[in-house]
CSV table of C-alpha atoms in Angstrom, one decimal:
chain,number,residue,atom,x,y,z
A,1,MET,CA,99.6,140.7,83.1
A,2,ASN,CA,96.3,141.1,85.3
A,3,GLN,CA,96.8,141.0,89.3
A,4,GLY,CA,94.6,140.9,92.0
A,5,PRO,CA,93.4,142.4,95.5
A,6,VAL,CA,95.4,140.8,98.1
A,7,ARG,CA,94.4,138.5,100.4
A,8,LEU,CA,95.3,138.4,104.5
A,9,ARG,CA,95.1,135.6,106.6
A,10,PRO,CA,97.1,135.3,110.4
A,11,THR,CA,99.0,132.1,110.6
A,12,ALA,CA,98.1,129.5,113.2
A,13,ARG,CA,100.7,131.1,115.1
A,14,GLY,CA,98.7,134.6,114.6
A,15,TRP,CA,95.4,133.5,115.7
A,16,SER,CA,97.3,132.0,118.3
A,17,PHE,CA,98.7,135.9,119.7
A,18,ALA,CA,94.6,137.0,118.8
A,19,GLY,CA,93.3,134.7,121.0
A,20,VAL,CA,96.0,135.4,124.0
A,21,ALA,CA,95.1,138.8,123.4
A,22,VAL,CA,91.7,138.9,123.2
A,23,VAL,CA,91.7,136.9,126.2
A,24,LEU,CA,93.5,139.6,127.6
A,25,LEU,CA,91.5,142.6,126.8
A,26,ILE,CA,88.1,141.3,128.1
A,27,GLY,CA,89.1,139.7,131.0
A,28,ALA,CA,92.2,142.4,132.5
A,29,PRO,CA,89.3,145.1,132.8
A,30,VAL,CA,87.6,142.8,135.0
A,31,LEU,CA,90.4,141.7,137.1
A,32,GLY,CA,91.3,145.4,137.3
A,33,GLN,CA,95.3,144.7,136.0
A,34,ARG,CA,96.8,147.2,133.9
A,35,ASP,CA,99.5,145.4,133.5
A,36,ILE,CA,98.0,142.1,131.4
A,37,LEU,CA,95.6,144.8,129.6
A,38,ARG,CA,99.0,146.3,127.8
A,39,VAL,CA,100.2,143.5,126.9
A,40,GLY,CA,96.6,142.1,125.5
A,41,VAL,CA,96.8,145.7,123.8
A,42,LEU,CA,101.3,145.0,122.8
A,43,LEU,CA,100.0,141.6,120.9
A,44,ALA,CA,96.7,143.0,119.4
A,45,VAL,CA,98.6,146.3,117.9
A,46,LEU,CA,101.6,143.6,117.2
A,47,LEU,CA,99.2,141.5,115.1
A,48,VAL,CA,98.2,145.1,113.1
A,49,VAL,CA,101.6,145.9,112.3
A,50,ALA,CA,102.3,142.6,110.9
A,51,GLY,CA,99.4,142.9,108.6
A,52,TRP,CA,99.9,146.4,107.5
A,53,SER,CA,103.3,145.0,107.3
A,54,SER,CA,102.9,142.1,104.6
A,55,VAL,CA,100.0,143.7,102.7
A,56,ARG,CA,102.6,146.9,101.2
A,57,SER,CA,104.9,144.1,100.7
A,58,ALA,CA,102.7,141.9,98.6
A,59,ARG,CA,102.1,145.0,96.2
A,60,THR,CA,105.9,145.7,96.4
A,61,LEU,CA,106.6,143.0,93.1
A,62,ASP,CA,104.7,141.9,89.9
A,63,LEU,CA,104.3,139.4,87.0
A,64,VAL,CA,105.7,141.5,84.3
A,65,ALA,CA,106.4,137.6,82.0
A,66,ARG,CA,105.8,133.7,82.0
A,67,SER,CA,107.8,132.2,79.8
A,68,LYS,CA,107.4,127.8,78.3
A,69,SER,CA,108.9,125.7,75.9
A,70,GLU,CA,106.3,125.6,73.2
A,71,LEU,CA,106.3,122.2,72.4
A,72,VAL,CA,107.8,119.6,75.4
A,73,GLU,CA,108.2,115.7,74.5
A,74,ALA,CA,106.5,113.2,77.0
A,75,GLY,CA,109.4,112.1,79.1
A,76,VAL,CA,111.9,115.3,78.8
A,77,SER,CA,112.2,118.1,81.5
A,78,SER,CA,111.2,121.3,80.5
A,79,THR,CA,112.1,124.5,82.0
A,80,VAL,CA,109.5,127.8,83.1
A,81,ARG,CA,110.3,130.7,83.8
A,82,LEU,CA,108.6,133.5,85.4
A,83,THR,CA,110.3,137.4,85.8
A,84,VAL,CA,108.7,139.4,88.8
A,85,LEU,CA,109.9,143.1,88.7
A,86,GLY,CA,109.9,145.0,91.9
A,87,ARG,CA,108.6,148.2,92.5
A,88,SER,CA,109.7,149.4,95.7
A,89,ARG,CA,112.3,147.2,98.7
A,90,SER,CA,109.9,144.3,100.4
A,91,GLY,CA,110.7,144.6,104.8
A,92,VAL,CA,109.5,140.8,104.6
A,93,ARG,CA,109.9,137.1,103.0
A,94,LEU,CA,108.8,136.8,99.6
A,95,VAL,CA,107.5,133.8,97.8
A,96,VAL,CA,105.9,133.5,94.8
A,97,GLU,CA,104.0,129.8,94.3
A,98,ASP,CA,103.1,128.6,90.7
A,99,GLN,CA,100.3,126.4,90.7
A,100,ALA,CA,100.7,123.1,88.9
A,101,PRO,CA,99.6,120.2,88.4
A,102,LEU,CA,101.2,116.8,89.9
A,103,THR,CA,101.7,115.3,86.6
A,104,LEU,CA,104.0,117.9,85.9
A,105,GLY,CA,105.7,117.9,89.7
A,106,GLY,CA,103.0,119.5,92.1
A,107,THR,CA,103.3,123.7,92.6
A,108,ALA,CA,106.4,125.3,93.0
A,109,ARG,CA,107.9,127.7,95.5
A,110,LEU,CA,110.3,129.7,94.8
A,111,ALA,CA,111.6,132.1,97.3
A,112,VAL,CA,112.2,136.0,95.9
A,113,PRO,CA,114.5,137.7,97.3
A,114,ARG,CA,115.4,141.8,97.9
A,115,LEU,CA,114.6,143.6,94.6
A,116,ARG,CA,115.3,147.1,94.2
A,117,GLU,CA,112.3,149.2,92.6
A,118,GLY,CA,112.3,148.9,88.6
A,119,GLN,CA,114.5,145.6,89.6
A,120,THR,CA,114.0,142.4,87.2
A,121,LEU,CA,114.9,138.8,88.6
A,122,ASP,CA,114.3,135.5,86.9
A,123,LEU,CA,113.1,132.1,88.7
A,124,GLU,CA,113.2,129.3,87.5
A,125,TYR,CA,111.7,125.4,87.8
A,126,THR,CA,111.3,122.8,86.6
A,127,VAL,CA,108.8,120.0,84.6
A,128,ARG,CA,108.4,116.7,83.1
A,129,ALA,CA,105.5,114.4,82.3
A,130,GLU,CA,105.2,111.3,81.6
A,131,VAL,CA,102.4,111.6,80.0
A,132,ARG,CA,101.1,113.4,77.1
A,133,GLY,CA,98.1,115.9,77.7
A,134,SER,CA,97.3,119.4,78.1
A,135,TYR,CA,98.1,120.5,81.5
A,136,PRO,CA,97.2,124.1,82.3
A,137,LEU,CA,100.5,126.0,84.7
A,138,GLY,CA,99.2,129.3,87.0
A,139,PRO,CA,98.0,131.5,88.2
A,140,ALA,CA,101.3,132.7,90.2
A,141,THR,CA,100.3,133.7,93.8
A,142,LEU,CA,103.0,136.6,95.3
A,143,ILE,CA,103.0,135.5,99.5
A,144,ALA,CA,104.5,138.2,101.9
A,145,ARG,CA,104.7,137.1,105.7
A,146,ASP,CA,105.7,139.0,108.6
A,147,VAL,CA,109.3,139.2,110.5
A,148,PHE,CA,107.3,137.6,113.4
A,149,GLY,CA,105.2,134.8,111.3
A,150,LEU,CA,101.9,135.7,112.1
A,151,VAL,CA,100.0,137.4,109.7
A,152,THR,CA,100.1,136.0,105.5
A,153,ALA,CA,98.7,138.4,102.4
A,154,SER,CA,98.6,136.8,99.2
A,155,ARG,CA,97.9,138.8,95.3
A,156,THR,CA,97.3,136.8,92.9
A,157,VAL,CA,99.7,137.4,89.7
A,158,GLY,CA,99.6,136.3,86.1
A,159,GLU,CA,97.8,134.4,84.0
A,160,SER,CA,97.2,130.6,84.1
A,161,VAL,CA,98.8,129.2,81.0
A,162,THR,CA,98.5,125.7,79.0
A,163,LEU,CA,101.7,123.4,79.1
A,164,ASP,CA,100.8,121.1,75.4
A,165,VAL,CA,103.0,118.0,76.2
A,166,LEU,CA,103.2,116.1,73.2
A,167,PRO,CA,103.6,112.6,72.7
A,168,ARG,CA,106.7,110.2,72.9
A,169,VAL,CA,108.0,109.9,69.7
A,170,HIS,CA,110.7,107.1,68.5
A,171,PRO,CA,113.0,107.4,65.4
A,172,LEU,CA,111.6,104.9,62.8
A,173,ALA,CA,113.3,103.2,59.9
A,174,ASP,CA,113.0,104.8,56.0
A,175,LEU,CA,109.7,103.1,54.6
A,176,THR,CA,109.7,100.6,51.7
A,177,LEU,CA,106.4,100.1,50.1
A,178,GLY,CA,107.5,98.2,47.0
A,179,GLU,CA,104.3,97.8,45.1
A,180,LEU,CA,101.5,97.9,47.0
A,181,GLY,CA,100.0,100.7,45.0
A,182,GLY,CA,100.7,99.6,42.0
A,183,ALA,CA,98.5,95.6,42.8
A,184,ARG,CA,95.2,97.6,42.8
A,185,GLY,CA,95.8,99.8,40.0
A,186,SER,CA,97.8,102.6,40.8
A,187,SER,CA,98.3,105.5,38.4
A,188,ALA,CA,101.6,105.7,37.6
A,189,SER,CA,101.3,104.8,34.0
A,190,ALA,CA,99.0,107.5,33.6
A,191,SER,CA,100.8,109.9,36.3
A,192,ALA,CA,103.8,109.2,33.9
A,193,ALA,CA,102.6,110.1,30.8
A,194,ALA,CA,101.0,113.5,32.1
A,195,SER,CA,102.4,116.9,32.1
A,196,PRO,CA,104.7,118.4,34.9
A,197,ASP,CA,101.3,121.3,35.4
A,198,ASP,CA,98.5,118.3,35.3
A,199,LEU,CA,101.1,117.2,38.1
A,200,SER,CA,100.7,120.0,40.3
A,201,ILE,CA,97.9,121.8,39.6
A,202,ARG,CA,94.5,120.6,41.7
A,203,GLU,CA,90.9,122.1,41.5
A,204,TYR,CA,90.7,125.4,43.7
A,205,ARG,CA,89.4,125.3,47.6
A,206,VAL,CA,88.3,128.3,49.3
A,207,GLY,CA,90.9,129.6,50.8
A,208,ASP,CA,93.7,128.9,47.9
A,209,ASP,CA,96.0,132.6,47.1
A,210,LEU,CA,94.4,133.9,43.3
A,211,ARG,CA,98.1,134.5,42.6
A,212,ARG,CA,97.8,130.1,42.6
A,213,VAL,CA,96.0,130.0,39.6
A,214,HIS,CA,96.9,128.3,36.7
A,215,TRP,CA,95.1,130.1,34.1
A,216,ARG,CA,95.8,127.6,30.7
A,217,SER,CA,94.6,124.0,32.9
A,218,THR,CA,91.2,126.7,33.7
A,219,ALA,CA,90.9,127.3,30.9
A,220,ARG,CA,91.0,123.9,29.6
A,221,ARG,CA,89.3,122.3,31.7
A,222,GLY,CA,85.9,125.0,32.9
A,223,SER,CA,87.1,124.5,36.5
A,224,VAL,CA,89.0,127.0,38.7
A,225,MET,CA,92.2,125.0,39.1
A,226,VAL,CA,95.5,126.4,41.3
A,227,ARG,CA,100.0,125.6,41.3
A,228,SER,CA,99.4,122.3,44.1
A,229,ASP,CA,102.1,122.9,46.7
A,230,GLU,CA,102.6,119.1,46.9
A,231,HIS,CA,105.6,117.8,44.6
A,232,PRO,CA,104.0,114.2,43.1
A,233,GLY,CA,107.5,112.4,44.2
A,234,ARG,CA,106.4,113.6,48.5
A,235,PRO,CA,103.4,112.6,48.0
A,236,ASP,CA,100.1,113.7,51.2
A,237,VAL,CA,100.1,111.5,53.8
A,238,VAL,CA,97.3,110.7,55.8
A,239,LEU,CA,97.6,109.0,59.7
A,240,LEU,CA,94.2,107.4,59.8
A,241,LEU,CA,93.9,107.0,64.0
A,242,ASP,CA,91.3,104.7,65.7
A,243,SER,CA,90.7,106.6,68.7
A,244,ARG,CA,87.8,105.1,70.0
A,245,ALA,CA,87.2,104.6,74.0
A,246,GLY,CA,85.9,100.8,72.9
A,247,ALA,CA,88.3,100.0,71.1
A,248,HIS,CA,91.7,100.0,73.9
A,249,ALA,CA,92.8,99.1,77.0
A,250,GLY,CA,94.5,99.9,80.0
A,251,ARG,CA,95.2,102.9,81.8
A,252,GLY,CA,97.5,106.0,81.8
A,253,ALA,CA,100.9,105.8,80.2
A,254,GLY,CA,100.9,101.6,79.5
A,255,SER,CA,97.1,102.3,77.6
A,256,SER,CA,96.4,100.8,74.4
A,257,LEU,CA,95.8,104.6,73.1
A,258,GLU,CA,98.9,106.0,74.8
A,259,TRP,CA,101.0,103.3,72.1
A,260,ALA,CA,99.0,104.1,69.6
A,261,VAL,CA,98.7,108.0,69.7
A,262,SER,CA,103.2,107.7,69.9
A,263,LEU,CA,103.4,105.3,67.0
A,264,THR,CA,101.2,108.0,65.4
A,265,ALA,CA,102.9,111.2,66.3
A,266,SER,CA,106.5,109.0,65.1
A,267,ALA,CA,105.4,108.3,61.5
A,268,ALA,CA,104.5,112.4,61.4
A,269,VAL,CA,107.6,113.7,62.2
A,270,HIS,CA,109.5,110.8,60.1
A,271,LEU,CA,107.3,110.7,57.4
A,272,HIS,CA,107.7,114.9,57.6
A,273,ARG,CA,111.1,115.4,57.9
A,274,ARG,CA,111.6,113.0,54.1
A,275,GLY,CA,109.3,116.0,53.0
A,276,HIS,CA,105.4,114.5,53.4
A,277,ARG,CA,102.8,116.3,53.6
A,278,VAL,CA,101.3,114.9,56.8
A,279,ARG,CA,97.3,114.9,58.1
A,280,LEU,CA,95.5,113.4,61.2
A,281,LEU,CA,92.2,112.4,60.2
A,282,HIS,CA,90.2,111.1,63.9
A,283,ASP,CA,86.6,110.8,65.4
A,284,GLY,CA,85.8,111.6,61.9
A,285,ALA,CA,87.7,115.1,61.1
A,286,PHE,CA,91.0,115.9,59.7
A,287,ASP,CA,93.7,118.0,61.8
A,288,PRO,CA,95.7,120.6,60.9
A,289,PRO,CA,93.6,122.5,58.3
A,290,ARG,CA,95.3,121.8,54.4
A,291,GLU,CA,95.8,125.0,54.1
A,292,LEU,CA,98.8,125.5,56.4
A,293,ASP,CA,102.6,125.4,55.1
A,294,ASP,CA,104.0,121.9,56.4
A,295,THR,CA,105.4,123.1,59.7
A,296,SER,CA,103.0,124.8,60.7
A,297,ALA,CA,100.8,121.9,60.3
A,298,VAL,CA,102.9,119.4,61.2
A,299,ARG,CA,103.0,121.4,64.4
A,300,GLY,CA,99.4,121.9,64.7
A,301,LEU,CA,99.1,118.1,64.2
A,302,MET,CA,101.5,117.2,67.2
A,303,ARG,CA,98.9,119.3,69.7
A,304,SER,CA,96.2,118.1,68.4
A,305,LEU,CA,97.8,114.5,69.6
A,306,ALA,CA,98.5,116.3,72.8
A,307,ARG,CA,95.3,116.9,73.6
A,308,LEU,CA,93.3,114.0,71.8
A,309,GLN,CA,90.8,112.5,74.1
A,310,PRO,CA,89.4,109.4,73.8
A,311,GLY,CA,86.6,109.5,70.8
A,312,SER,CA,82.7,108.5,70.2
A,313,PRO,CA,81.8,104.9,69.2
A,314,ASP,CA,80.8,105.9,65.4
A,315,GLY,CA,84.4,107.7,65.4
A,316,LEU,CA,85.9,105.2,62.8
A,317,ALA,CA,82.9,104.9,60.6
A,318,ARG,CA,82.9,108.4,60.5
A,319,SER,CA,86.7,108.8,59.6
A,320,THR,CA,86.4,106.2,56.8
A,321,ALA,CA,83.9,108.2,55.3
A,322,ALA,CA,85.6,111.3,55.7
A,323,LEU,CA,88.5,109.4,53.8
A,324,GLY,CA,87.0,108.9,51.4
A,325,ARG,CA,87.1,112.6,50.4
A,326,ALA,CA,90.1,113.2,51.0
A,327,GLU,CA,93.2,113.5,48.3
A,328,SER,CA,96.6,111.4,49.0
A,329,THR,CA,98.9,108.8,47.9
A,330,LEU,CA,99.7,107.4,51.4
A,331,LEU,CA,97.5,105.7,54.4
A,332,VAL,CA,98.9,105.3,57.0
A,333,ALA,CA,95.5,102.8,59.4
A,334,VAL,CA,96.8,102.6,63.6
A,335,LEU,CA,93.1,100.6,64.7
A,336,GLY,CA,92.7,99.5,68.1
A,337,ALA,CA,90.3,96.6,68.0
A,338,VAL,CA,88.6,96.0,65.0
A,339,ASP,CA,87.1,92.8,63.3
A,340,GLU,CA,85.6,92.5,59.5
A,341,ASP,CA,83.3,94.5,59.9
A,342,ASP,CA,84.8,97.5,60.9
A,343,VAL,CA,87.0,97.3,58.6
A,344,ALA,CA,85.5,96.2,55.6
A,345,PRO,CA,85.0,100.1,54.4
A,346,LEU,CA,88.4,101.0,54.6
A,347,LEU,CA,88.7,98.8,51.5
A,348,ALA,CA,86.0,100.7,49.9
A,349,ALA,CA,87.2,104.2,51.0
A,350,ARG,CA,90.9,104.0,50.2
A,351,PRO,CA,91.1,105.3,47.0
A,352,LEU,CA,92.7,103.1,44.2
A,353,GLY,CA,96.1,103.2,43.5
A,354,VAL,CA,96.5,104.1,47.0
A,355,PRO,CA,99.5,101.9,49.2
A,356,ALA,CA,98.2,101.9,52.6
A,357,LEU,CA,99.6,100.4,56.3
A,358,ALA,CA,97.7,99.5,59.4
A,359,ILE,CA,98.5,98.9,63.0
A,360,LEU,CA,96.3,96.5,64.3
A,361,GLU,CA,96.5,96.7,68.3
A,362,ARG,CA,95.7,93.3,69.8
A,363,THR,CA,93.7,94.8,72.8
A,364,ALA,CA,93.2,92.4,74.7
A,365,ALA,CA,96.8,91.9,75.7
A,366,TRP,CA,96.1,95.3,77.1
A,367,ALA,CA,92.8,94.3,78.7
A,368,SER,CA,95.0,91.0,80.3
A,369,PRO,CA,98.5,90.8,81.4
A,370,GLY,CA,100.4,88.1,80.3
A,371,PRO,CA,99.9,85.3,76.8
A,372,SER,CA,96.6,85.5,75.8
A,373,GLU,CA,94.9,84.3,72.3
A,374,ASP,CA,94.2,87.2,69.8
A,375,GLY,CA,90.4,87.4,68.9
A,376,ALA,CA,89.0,85.6,66.0
A,377,GLY,CA,87.4,89.2,65.1
A,378,LEU,CA,91.3,90.6,65.3
A,379,GLN,CA,92.9,87.3,62.8
A,380,ARG,CA,89.8,87.4,60.0
A,381,ALA,CA,90.4,92.1,60.0
A,382,HIS,CA,93.9,91.0,59.4
A,383,LEU,CA,93.3,88.1,56.7
A,384,VAL,CA,91.0,90.6,55.1
A,385,LEU,CA,93.5,93.5,54.6
A,386,ALA,CA,96.3,91.5,54.0
A,387,ARG,CA,95.2,89.9,51.1
A,388,ALA,CA,93.5,93.1,49.9
A,389,GLY,CA,96.8,94.6,49.0
A,390,TRP,CA,97.1,96.4,52.5
A,391,ARG,CA,100.7,96.0,54.8
A,392,THR,CA,100.3,95.0,57.9
A,393,ALA,CA,101.7,94.9,61.5
A,394,LEU,CA,100.2,93.2,64.6
A,395,ALA,CA,101.6,95.2,67.5
A,396,GLY,CA,101.1,93.6,71.4
A,397,PRO,CA,102.3,96.4,75.0
A,398,GLY,CA,105.7,94.7,75.6
A,399,ASP,CA,106.2,95.3,71.2
A,400,PRO,CA,108.5,98.9,70.3
A,401,VAL,CA,107.4,101.5,68.4
A,402,SER,CA,110.3,101.7,66.2
A,403,ASP,CA,110.2,97.6,66.3
A,404,VAL,CA,106.5,97.5,64.7
A,405,TRP,CA,107.0,100.1,62.4
A,406,ALA,CA,109.7,98.0,61.0
A,407,ARG,CA,108.1,95.2,60.8
A,408,LEU,CA,105.4,97.5,58.9
A,409,THR,CA,107.8,98.8,56.2
A,410,ARG,CA,109.2,96.2,55.2
A,411,THR,CA,109.7,94.1,52.1
A,412,GLY,CA,108.0,90.7,51.8
A,413,ALA,CA,104.7,89.5,53.8
A,414,ARG,CA,105.6,90.4,57.1
A,415,GLY,CA,101.7,91.5,58.3
A,416,VAL,CA,100.3,88.2,57.1
A,417,PRO,CA,98.2,86.5,59.6
A,418,THR,CA,99.2,82.8,61.8
A,419,GLY,CA,97.7,79.8,59.7
A,420,VAL,CA,97.5,82.6,56.2
A,421,SER,CA,99.5,80.7,53.6
A,422,SER,CA,101.7,83.2,51.8
A,423,GLY,CA,100.3,82.8,49.0
A,424,THR,CA,96.4,84.0,49.9
A,425,ALA,CA,98.3,87.6,50.4
A,426,ALA,CA,98.6,88.4,47.3
A,427,GLY,CA,100.2,91.8,46.5
A,428,VAL,CA,102.0,91.7,50.1
A,429,SER,CA,104.6,88.8,49.4
A,430,ASP,CA,105.6,90.1,46.1
A,431,THR,CA,107.3,93.9,46.9
A,432,THR,CA,110.1,95.8,45.7
A,433,PRO,CA,112.5,97.6,48.3
A,434,LEU,CA,110.9,101.3,47.6
A,435,THR,CA,112.2,104.5,49.8
A,436,ASP,CA,110.3,107.4,50.8
A,437,GLN,CA,111.7,109.8,48.1
A,438,GLU,CA,110.5,106.9,45.4
A,439,VAL,CA,107.0,106.0,46.7
A,440,THR,CA,104.2,107.6,44.1
A,441,PRO,CA,100.9,106.8,44.0
């Protein structure tokens, strides 16, 4: 742990004592008052002794360890622990201040009892954030004050760390996709006829373990093939999050972006727990890298969501372009303010036969509280997706994440916009429920 130099500073009382001492030391010789001069000298000596005592005590303690929770969810309290080590017995009161933003509860002040040399002590305090994000903790400051309260000596101990507060995760209903993928020419029949080897291999990517090379398929196809970790009954999932700043409204925890991030996080955890490999796509980039194992990948994905900032105006277009190069067997899109032109490229980028779900936020409702009409652009985008075989659902600021997901995954034409007959959403109204385990491309 980094240990900084000692900084000495008089208190308000110390400044008063110093002022009186200066006046007495200057005025007493002029007035010829030796007794008054002695008082001035006494005050000056007292200040020097107080400063020496504080500086010495500030060096009697070191911060040797800091621990915090790796993954903290918004709205959940977390404990931060500081371990201090006594270098020698202190003669004054010691306080450790750990810097923390007001969002987490503000700077913590922890009193330290007298410690013997070599004795350690764990100091704890609680933090809680209502909004996801990355928050700095520390560095800690050791403060020593003399018994008269004249001088404080402070010293920085330890270094700052970052606490990632994850989005709120809500329980979601089991996924039921029905024949959504087959409506667009699913490759299920081809998969059924393929051999198990063909279903579990893919082309070599940079960074793949060479021990996973499937030599028979490599010889047959003329390119290096490797065994895939993905089981065909547990498809890859791409979560496309529309993070454009201009596509969202509202402020703080009640904004449409925070609602979208919370739904994305909930879907990631829900699908990961059911064995799916989940990848996040936002602002034109995938996160985390595909080479990570499933557990590390979902942890990295949640950290990315915790640190996510509003994206660029062309973020959705760049994500759509990246989607066309992705390998997935399930697509979930969480969209902000969109119109027909925004979603049209999604239809072409969606791989053939891949089931697709879309949550469209009624951003206008976040922008102006109270009843509001959905814009014509949102209605057209909703209709275009539904007609193309996407399972869709609208979401407003008062809609719980769990309820919107339930509407999205429920069997039947639940995503058809008002005024659109069920016949116009071909491929959505005629569905047969399937569980997560049964979803295949």
